[in-house]
């Protein structure tokens, strides 16, 4: 594999600095296939913040898109995702041995301080969560999940549930710096079964009624969901869309 040729493997971490796209999903899955952990670095962060995350993370490699301004990426070894895809398609290496405590991804939160705090999530914990969530979502058919929120937080990794169901991830690229437009696009397109979002997102969406035929579930996570907001969402999206908090 292209990443292994660069010395990336189990125990390493790879920083992904790319806009939300199909290639971003490819990068995440490719890093996992190498045995390493990924960390998606939001390009909208300040340069100082990105440098702090890089200093904490100490990644073995940065993966970027050719369209990304290299000045947005902290110094280090940088690989272009398109080149990695071409190199990776030329061979098939055996999968690495992954243990339950092997890190899967690292996400950063400032917490109560101004310094970024890395939270390491191992494969075992995420696998248990996926199994539980898949059973909760329903194991009767493949699901399509929208990737319409920032990929630097685990709100977006719920989309992996669709892959273990035999379904697909539908990627909605960011529209400028305003994330809510991607969610609106996902809702109006109405070609997915699940959308994950925060209560702050949801509050911006309940001022109108939506014409929905396919969407079955809004998974609201990351913040406190009030009964008042859940009822407004039920009215806005209709009785056939389930509002769930998990």
mmCIF file of C-alpha atoms in Angstrom:
data_model
loop_
_atom_site.group_PDB
_atom_site.id
_atom_site.type_symbol
_atom_site.label_atom_id
_atom_site.label_comp_id
_atom_site.label_asym_id
_atom_site.label_seq_id
_atom_site.Cartn_x
_atom_site.Cartn_y
_atom_site.Cartn_z
ATOM 1 C CA UNK A 1 0.000 0.000 0.000
ATOM 2 C CA UNK A 2 1.098 3.558 -0.691
ATOM 3 C CA UNK A 3 0.944 4.586 2.972
ATOM 4 C CA UNK A 4 2.977 1.600 4.129
ATOM 5 C CA UNK A 5 5.624 2.453 1.550
ATOM 6 C CA UNK A 6 5.962 5.751 3.382
ATOM 7 C CA UNK A 7 6.489 3.965 6.678
ATOM 8 C CA UNK A 8 2.946 4.499 7.953
ATOM 9 C CA UNK A 9 1.472 1.639 9.959
ATOM 10 C CA UNK A 10 0.101 0.499 13.295
ATOM 11 C CA UNK A 11 0.998 2.889 16.086
ATOM 12 C CA UNK A 12 1.334 5.875 13.760
ATOM 13 C CA UNK A 13 -1.062 8.787 13.293
ATOM 14 C CA UNK A 14 -1.858 10.510 10.003
ATOM 15 C CA UNK A 15 -3.272 14.034 9.831
ATOM 16 C CA UNK A 16 -5.805 14.645 7.054
ATOM 17 C CA UNK A 17 -6.066 18.259 5.874
ATOM 18 C CA UNK A 18 -8.739 18.240 3.188
ATOM 19 C CA UNK A 19 -12.162 19.707 2.495
ATOM 20 C CA UNK A 20 -15.171 17.426 2.903
ATOM 21 C CA UNK A 21 -15.264 15.253 -0.201
ATOM 22 C CA UNK A 22 -15.269 11.661 -1.427
ATOM 23 C CA UNK A 23 -11.478 11.746 -1.303
ATOM 24 C CA UNK A 24 -11.653 12.659 2.382
ATOM 25 C CA UNK A 25 -13.572 9.434 3.046
ATOM 26 C CA UNK A 26 -11.050 7.536 0.918
ATOM 27 C CA UNK A 27 -8.226 9.047 2.980
ATOM 28 C CA UNK A 28 -9.806 8.031 6.280
ATOM 29 C CA UNK A 29 -10.450 4.463 5.133
ATOM 30 C CA UNK A 30 -6.995 4.221 3.586
ATOM 31 C CA UNK A 31 -5.319 5.268 6.828
ATOM 32 C CA UNK A 32 -7.343 2.675 8.739
ATOM 33 C CA UNK A 33 -6.382 0.011 6.218
ATOM 34 C CA UNK A 34 -2.709 0.809 6.841
ATOM 35 C CA UNK A 35 -3.210 0.178 10.560
ATOM 36 C CA UNK A 36 -2.601 3.798 11.545
ATOM 37 C CA UNK A 37 -5.010 6.231 13.202
ATOM 38 C CA UNK A 38 -6.357 9.314 11.455
ATOM 39 C CA UNK A 39 -7.019 12.831 12.686
ATOM 40 C CA UNK A 40 -8.928 15.262 10.476
ATOM 41 C CA UNK A 41 -7.648 18.823 10.900
ATOM 42 C CA UNK A 42 -10.240 21.497 10.106
ATOM 43 C CA UNK A 43 -8.829 23.909 7.536
ATOM 44 C CA UNK A 44 -11.008 26.695 8.950
ATOM 45 C CA UNK A 45 -8.965 26.733 12.148
ATOM 46 C CA UNK A 46 -6.422 29.481 12.634
ATOM 47 C CA UNK A 47 -2.838 28.735 11.644
ATOM 48 C CA UNK A 48 -1.857 28.913 15.312
ATOM 49 C CA UNK A 49 -4.474 26.350 16.241
ATOM 50 C CA UNK A 50 -3.434 24.003 13.434
ATOM 51 C CA UNK A 51 0.197 24.285 14.538
ATOM 52 C CA UNK A 52 -0.791 23.454 18.124
ATOM 53 C CA UNK A 53 -2.682 20.361 16.985
ATOM 54 C CA UNK A 54 0.227 19.245 14.808
ATOM 55 C CA UNK A 55 2.655 19.712 17.692
ATOM 56 C CA UNK A 56 0.436 17.599 19.939
ATOM 57 C CA UNK A 57 -0.320 14.975 17.306
ATOM 58 C CA UNK A 58 3.174 14.559 15.851
ATOM 59 C CA UNK A 59 1.755 12.846 12.745
ATOM 60 C CA UNK A 60 3.841 10.543 10.593
ATOM 61 C CA UNK A 61 2.277 12.134 7.509
ATOM 62 C CA UNK A 62 -0.126 14.842 6.348
ATOM 63 C CA UNK A 63 -2.579 13.887 3.595
ATOM 64 C CA UNK A 64 -3.877 16.786 1.524
ATOM 65 C CA UNK A 65 -5.677 17.462 -1.722
ATOM 66 C CA UNK A 66 -3.786 19.086 -4.585
ATOM 67 C CA UNK A 67 -6.237 21.997 -4.428
ATOM 68 C CA UNK A 68 -5.364 22.754 -0.802
ATOM 69 C CA UNK A 69 -3.051 25.673 -0.130
ATOM 70 C CA UNK A 70 0.063 24.125 1.374
ATOM 71 C CA UNK A 71 0.388 27.158 3.653
ATOM 72 C CA UNK A 72 -2.713 25.843 5.436
ATOM 73 C CA UNK A 73 -0.763 22.743 6.475
ATOM 74 C CA UNK A 74 1.796 22.730 9.304
ATOM 75 C CA UNK A 75 5.303 21.748 8.271
ATOM 76 C CA UNK A 76 5.920 18.040 7.813
ATOM 77 C CA UNK A 77 5.785 15.229 5.265
ATOM 78 C CA UNK A 78 2.834 15.904 2.935
ATOM 79 C CA UNK A 79 1.266 13.402 0.529
ATOM 80 C CA UNK A 80 -1.282 14.199 -2.175
ATOM 81 C CA UNK A 81 -4.405 12.050 -1.892
ATOM 82 C CA UNK A 82 -4.770 11.552 -5.643
ATOM 83 C CA UNK A 83 -1.214 10.225 -5.907
ATOM 84 C CA UNK A 84 -1.811 7.889 -2.980
ATOM 85 C CA UNK A 85 -4.968 6.527 -4.633
ATOM 86 C CA UNK A 86 -3.094 5.780 -7.867
ATOM 87 C CA UNK A 87 -0.237 4.087 -6.000
ATOM 88 C CA UNK A 88 -2.591 2.142 -3.754
ATOM 89 C CA UNK A 89 -4.637 0.783 -6.665
ATOM 90 C CA UNK A 90 -1.578 -0.951 -8.087
ATOM 91 C CA UNK A 91 -1.371 -3.618 -5.357
ATOM 92 C CA UNK A 92 -3.227 -5.377 -2.561
ATOM 93 C CA UNK A 93 -1.349 -5.942 0.685
ATOM 94 C CA UNK A 94 -2.752 -8.091 3.509
ATOM 95 C CA UNK A 95 -4.632 -6.201 6.201
ATOM 96 C CA UNK A 96 -2.669 -5.379 9.363
ATOM 97 C CA UNK A 97 -3.400 -7.041 12.691
ATOM 98 C CA UNK A 98 -5.556 -4.631 14.698
ATOM 99 C CA UNK A 99 -6.127 -5.055 18.423
ATOM 100 C CA UNK A 100 -9.126 -3.617 20.319
ATOM 101 C CA UNK A 101 -6.888 -1.039 22.002
ATOM 102 C CA UNK A 102 -5.218 0.054 18.734
ATOM 103 C CA UNK A 103 -6.010 3.763 18.162
ATOM 104 C CA UNK A 104 -8.519 4.382 15.356
ATOM 105 C CA UNK A 105 -8.803 8.168 15.323
ATOM 106 C CA UNK A 106 -7.861 11.251 17.316
ATOM 107 C CA UNK A 107 -10.138 14.268 17.610
ATOM 108 C CA UNK A 108 -9.300 17.531 19.285
ATOM 109 C CA UNK A 109 -11.262 19.679 21.692
ATOM 110 C CA UNK A 110 -10.102 22.680 23.675
ATOM 111 C CA UNK A 111 -12.179 21.609 26.667
ATOM 112 C CA UNK A 112 -11.926 24.226 29.413
ATOM 113 C CA UNK A 113 -8.556 25.528 28.240
ATOM 114 C CA UNK A 114 -7.302 27.260 25.136
ATOM 115 C CA UNK A 115 -4.953 24.380 24.355
ATOM 116 C CA UNK A 116 -6.135 21.591 22.022
ATOM 117 C CA UNK A 117 -6.781 18.319 23.809
ATOM 118 C CA UNK A 118 -6.461 15.119 21.819
ATOM 119 C CA UNK A 119 -8.997 12.377 22.493
ATOM 120 C CA UNK A 120 -7.856 8.965 21.252
ATOM 121 C CA UNK A 121 -10.615 6.505 20.321
ATOM 122 C CA UNK A 122 -9.521 2.855 19.928
ATOM 123 C CA UNK A 123 -10.914 0.372 17.420
ATOM 124 C CA UNK A 124 -12.577 -1.755 20.085
ATOM 125 C CA UNK A 125 -14.637 1.114 21.500
ATOM 126 C CA UNK A 126 -15.744 2.304 18.072
ATOM 127 C CA UNK A 127 -16.580 -1.233 16.930
ATOM 128 C CA UNK A 128 -18.825 -1.742 19.969
ATOM 129 C CA UNK A 129 -20.509 1.573 19.282
ATOM 130 C CA UNK A 130 -21.060 0.707 15.615
ATOM 131 C CA UNK A 131 -22.547 -2.644 16.507
ATOM 132 C CA UNK A 132 -24.938 -1.048 19.013
ATOM 133 C CA UNK A 133 -25.884 1.799 16.656
ATOM 134 C CA UNK A 134 -26.408 -0.580 13.726
ATOM 135 C CA UNK A 135 -28.837 -2.622 15.795
ATOM 136 C CA UNK A 136 -30.601 0.559 16.893
ATOM 137 C CA UNK A 137 -30.831 1.897 13.334
ATOM 138 C CA UNK A 138 -32.128 -1.433 12.071
ATOM 139 C CA UNK A 139 -30.288 -4.325 10.479
ATOM 140 C CA UNK A 140 -32.979 -5.149 7.938
ATOM 141 C CA UNK A 141 -31.498 -3.272 4.959
ATOM 142 C CA UNK A 142 -28.542 -1.135 3.797
ATOM 143 C CA UNK A 143 -28.594 2.483 4.925
ATOM 144 C CA UNK A 144 -27.312 5.631 3.248
ATOM 145 C CA UNK A 145 -25.888 8.199 5.636
ATOM 146 C CA UNK A 146 -25.170 11.868 4.871
ATOM 147 C CA UNK A 147 -21.713 13.252 5.558
ATOM 148 C CA UNK A 148 -22.677 16.917 5.784
ATOM 149 C CA UNK A 149 -20.898 18.163 8.912
ATOM 150 C CA UNK A 150 -17.300 18.842 9.818
ATOM 151 C CA UNK A 151 -15.199 15.686 9.681
ATOM 152 C CA UNK A 152 -12.923 16.868 12.483
ATOM 153 C CA UNK A 153 -15.446 15.710 15.100
ATOM 154 C CA UNK A 154 -16.991 12.300 15.601
ATOM 155 C CA UNK A 155 -20.460 13.539 14.634
ATOM 156 C CA UNK A 156 -19.423 12.643 11.066
ATOM 157 C CA UNK A 157 -18.057 9.191 11.902
ATOM 158 C CA UNK A 158 -21.620 7.980 12.516
ATOM 159 C CA UNK A 159 -21.680 7.678 8.724
ATOM 160 C CA UNK A 160 -19.493 4.560 9.040
ATOM 161 C CA UNK A 161 -22.634 2.774 10.276
ATOM 162 C CA UNK A 162 -23.849 2.735 6.681
ATOM 163 C CA UNK A 163 -20.749 0.835 5.545
ATOM 164 C CA UNK A 164 -21.276 -2.080 7.930
ATOM 165 C CA UNK A 165 -24.902 -2.261 6.756
ATOM 166 C CA UNK A 166 -23.798 -2.646 3.127
ATOM 167 C CA UNK A 167 -24.965 0.886 2.390
ATOM 168 C CA UNK A 168 -23.226 4.071 1.305
ATOM 169 C CA UNK A 169 -21.983 7.446 2.518
ATOM 170 C CA UNK A 170 -23.370 10.433 0.601
ATOM 171 C CA UNK A 171 -20.882 13.319 0.820
ATOM 172 C CA UNK A 172 -22.106 16.917 0.750
ATOM 173 C CA UNK A 173 -19.134 19.257 0.266
ATOM 174 C CA UNK A 174 -18.881 22.368 2.391
ATOM 175 C CA UNK A 175 -20.457 25.504 0.932
ATOM 176 C CA UNK A 176 -18.062 28.183 2.112
ATOM 177 C CA UNK A 177 -17.637 28.555 5.858
ATOM 178 C CA UNK A 178 -21.340 28.138 6.711
ATOM 179 C CA UNK A 179 -21.888 24.475 7.523
ATOM 180 C CA UNK A 180 -25.671 24.658 7.677
ATOM 181 C CA UNK A 181 -25.888 24.939 3.868
ATOM 182 C CA UNK A 182 -24.515 21.424 3.453
ATOM 183 C CA UNK A 183 -27.174 20.084 5.810
ATOM 184 C CA UNK A 184 -29.891 21.969 3.917
ATOM 185 C CA UNK A 185 -28.605 20.437 0.679
ATOM 186 C CA UNK A 186 -28.727 16.951 2.208
ATOM 187 C CA UNK A 187 -32.291 17.472 3.432
ATOM 188 C CA UNK A 188 -33.642 18.978 0.211
ATOM 189 C CA UNK A 189 -31.970 16.307 -1.935
ATOM 190 C CA UNK A 190 -33.787 13.713 0.205
ATOM 191 C CA UNK A 191 -31.657 10.817 -1.027
ATOM 192 C CA UNK A 192 -30.307 9.568 2.312
ATOM 193 C CA UNK A 193 -31.810 7.657 5.222
ATOM 194 C CA UNK A 194 -29.850 9.213 8.109
ATOM 195 C CA UNK A 195 -28.429 12.653 8.868
ATOM 196 C CA UNK A 196 -26.422 13.443 11.999
ATOM 197 C CA UNK A 197 -26.341 16.997 13.328
ATOM 198 C CA UNK A 198 -26.128 19.005 16.538
ATOM 199 C CA UNK A 199 -29.027 20.703 18.339
ATOM 200 C CA UNK A 200 -27.530 24.038 17.232
ATOM 201 C CA UNK A 201 -27.846 22.892 13.614
ATOM 202 C CA UNK A 202 -31.357 21.589 14.222
ATOM 203 C CA UNK A 203 -32.526 24.859 15.731
ATOM 204 C CA UNK A 204 -31.663 26.615 12.467
ATOM 205 C CA UNK A 205 -33.726 24.102 10.470
ATOM 206 C CA UNK A 206 -37.047 24.001 12.327
ATOM 207 C CA UNK A 207 -38.400 27.381 11.237
ATOM 208 C CA UNK A 208 -39.943 25.827 8.116
ATOM 209 C CA UNK A 209 -41.697 22.621 7.121
ATOM 210 C CA UNK A 210 -39.745 20.148 4.997
ATOM 211 C CA UNK A 211 -41.181 17.898 2.285
ATOM 212 C CA UNK A 212 -39.578 14.526 3.070
ATOM 213 C CA UNK A 213 -40.085 11.175 1.380
ATOM 214 C CA UNK A 214 -36.919 9.119 2.041
ATOM 215 C CA UNK A 215 -35.204 10.520 5.142
ATOM 216 C CA UNK A 216 -36.070 8.315 8.114
ATOM 217 C CA UNK A 217 -33.938 9.584 10.994
ATOM 218 C CA UNK A 218 -32.202 12.677 12.329
ATOM 219 C CA UNK A 219 -29.539 11.680 14.869
ATOM 220 C CA UNK A 220 -28.988 14.697 17.118
ATOM 221 C CA UNK A 221 -25.741 14.574 19.090
ATOM 222 C CA UNK A 222 -22.999 16.651 20.669
ATOM 223 C CA UNK A 223 -25.146 18.967 22.803
ATOM 224 C CA UNK A 224 -28.198 18.855 25.026
ATOM 225 C CA UNK A 225 -31.409 18.248 23.050
ATOM 226 C CA UNK A 226 -34.403 19.873 24.726
ATOM 227 C CA UNK A 227 -37.929 18.482 24.539
ATOM 228 C CA UNK A 228 -39.073 21.813 23.086
ATOM 229 C CA UNK A 229 -36.621 21.567 20.191
ATOM 230 C CA UNK A 230 -37.424 17.897 19.556
ATOM 231 C CA UNK A 231 -41.145 18.718 19.300
ATOM 232 C CA UNK A 232 -40.457 21.595 16.923
ATOM 233 C CA UNK A 233 -38.334 19.263 14.804
ATOM 234 C CA UNK A 234 -41.114 16.686 14.738
ATOM 235 C CA UNK A 235 -43.483 19.362 13.459
ATOM 236 C CA UNK A 236 -40.983 20.641 10.872
ATOM 237 C CA UNK A 237 -39.978 17.261 9.454
ATOM 238 C CA UNK A 238 -43.222 15.374 9.874
ATOM 239 C CA UNK A 239 -44.227 12.199 11.732
ATOM 240 C CA UNK A 240 -42.300 9.851 9.430
ATOM 241 C CA UNK A 241 -38.893 11.263 10.439
ATOM 242 C CA UNK A 242 -37.627 9.973 13.770
ATOM 243 C CA UNK A 243 -35.733 12.462 15.977
ATOM 244 C CA UNK A 244 -33.169 10.491 18.002
ATOM 245 C CA UNK A 245 -30.516 11.584 20.500
ATOM 246 C CA UNK A 246 -27.550 9.176 20.576
#
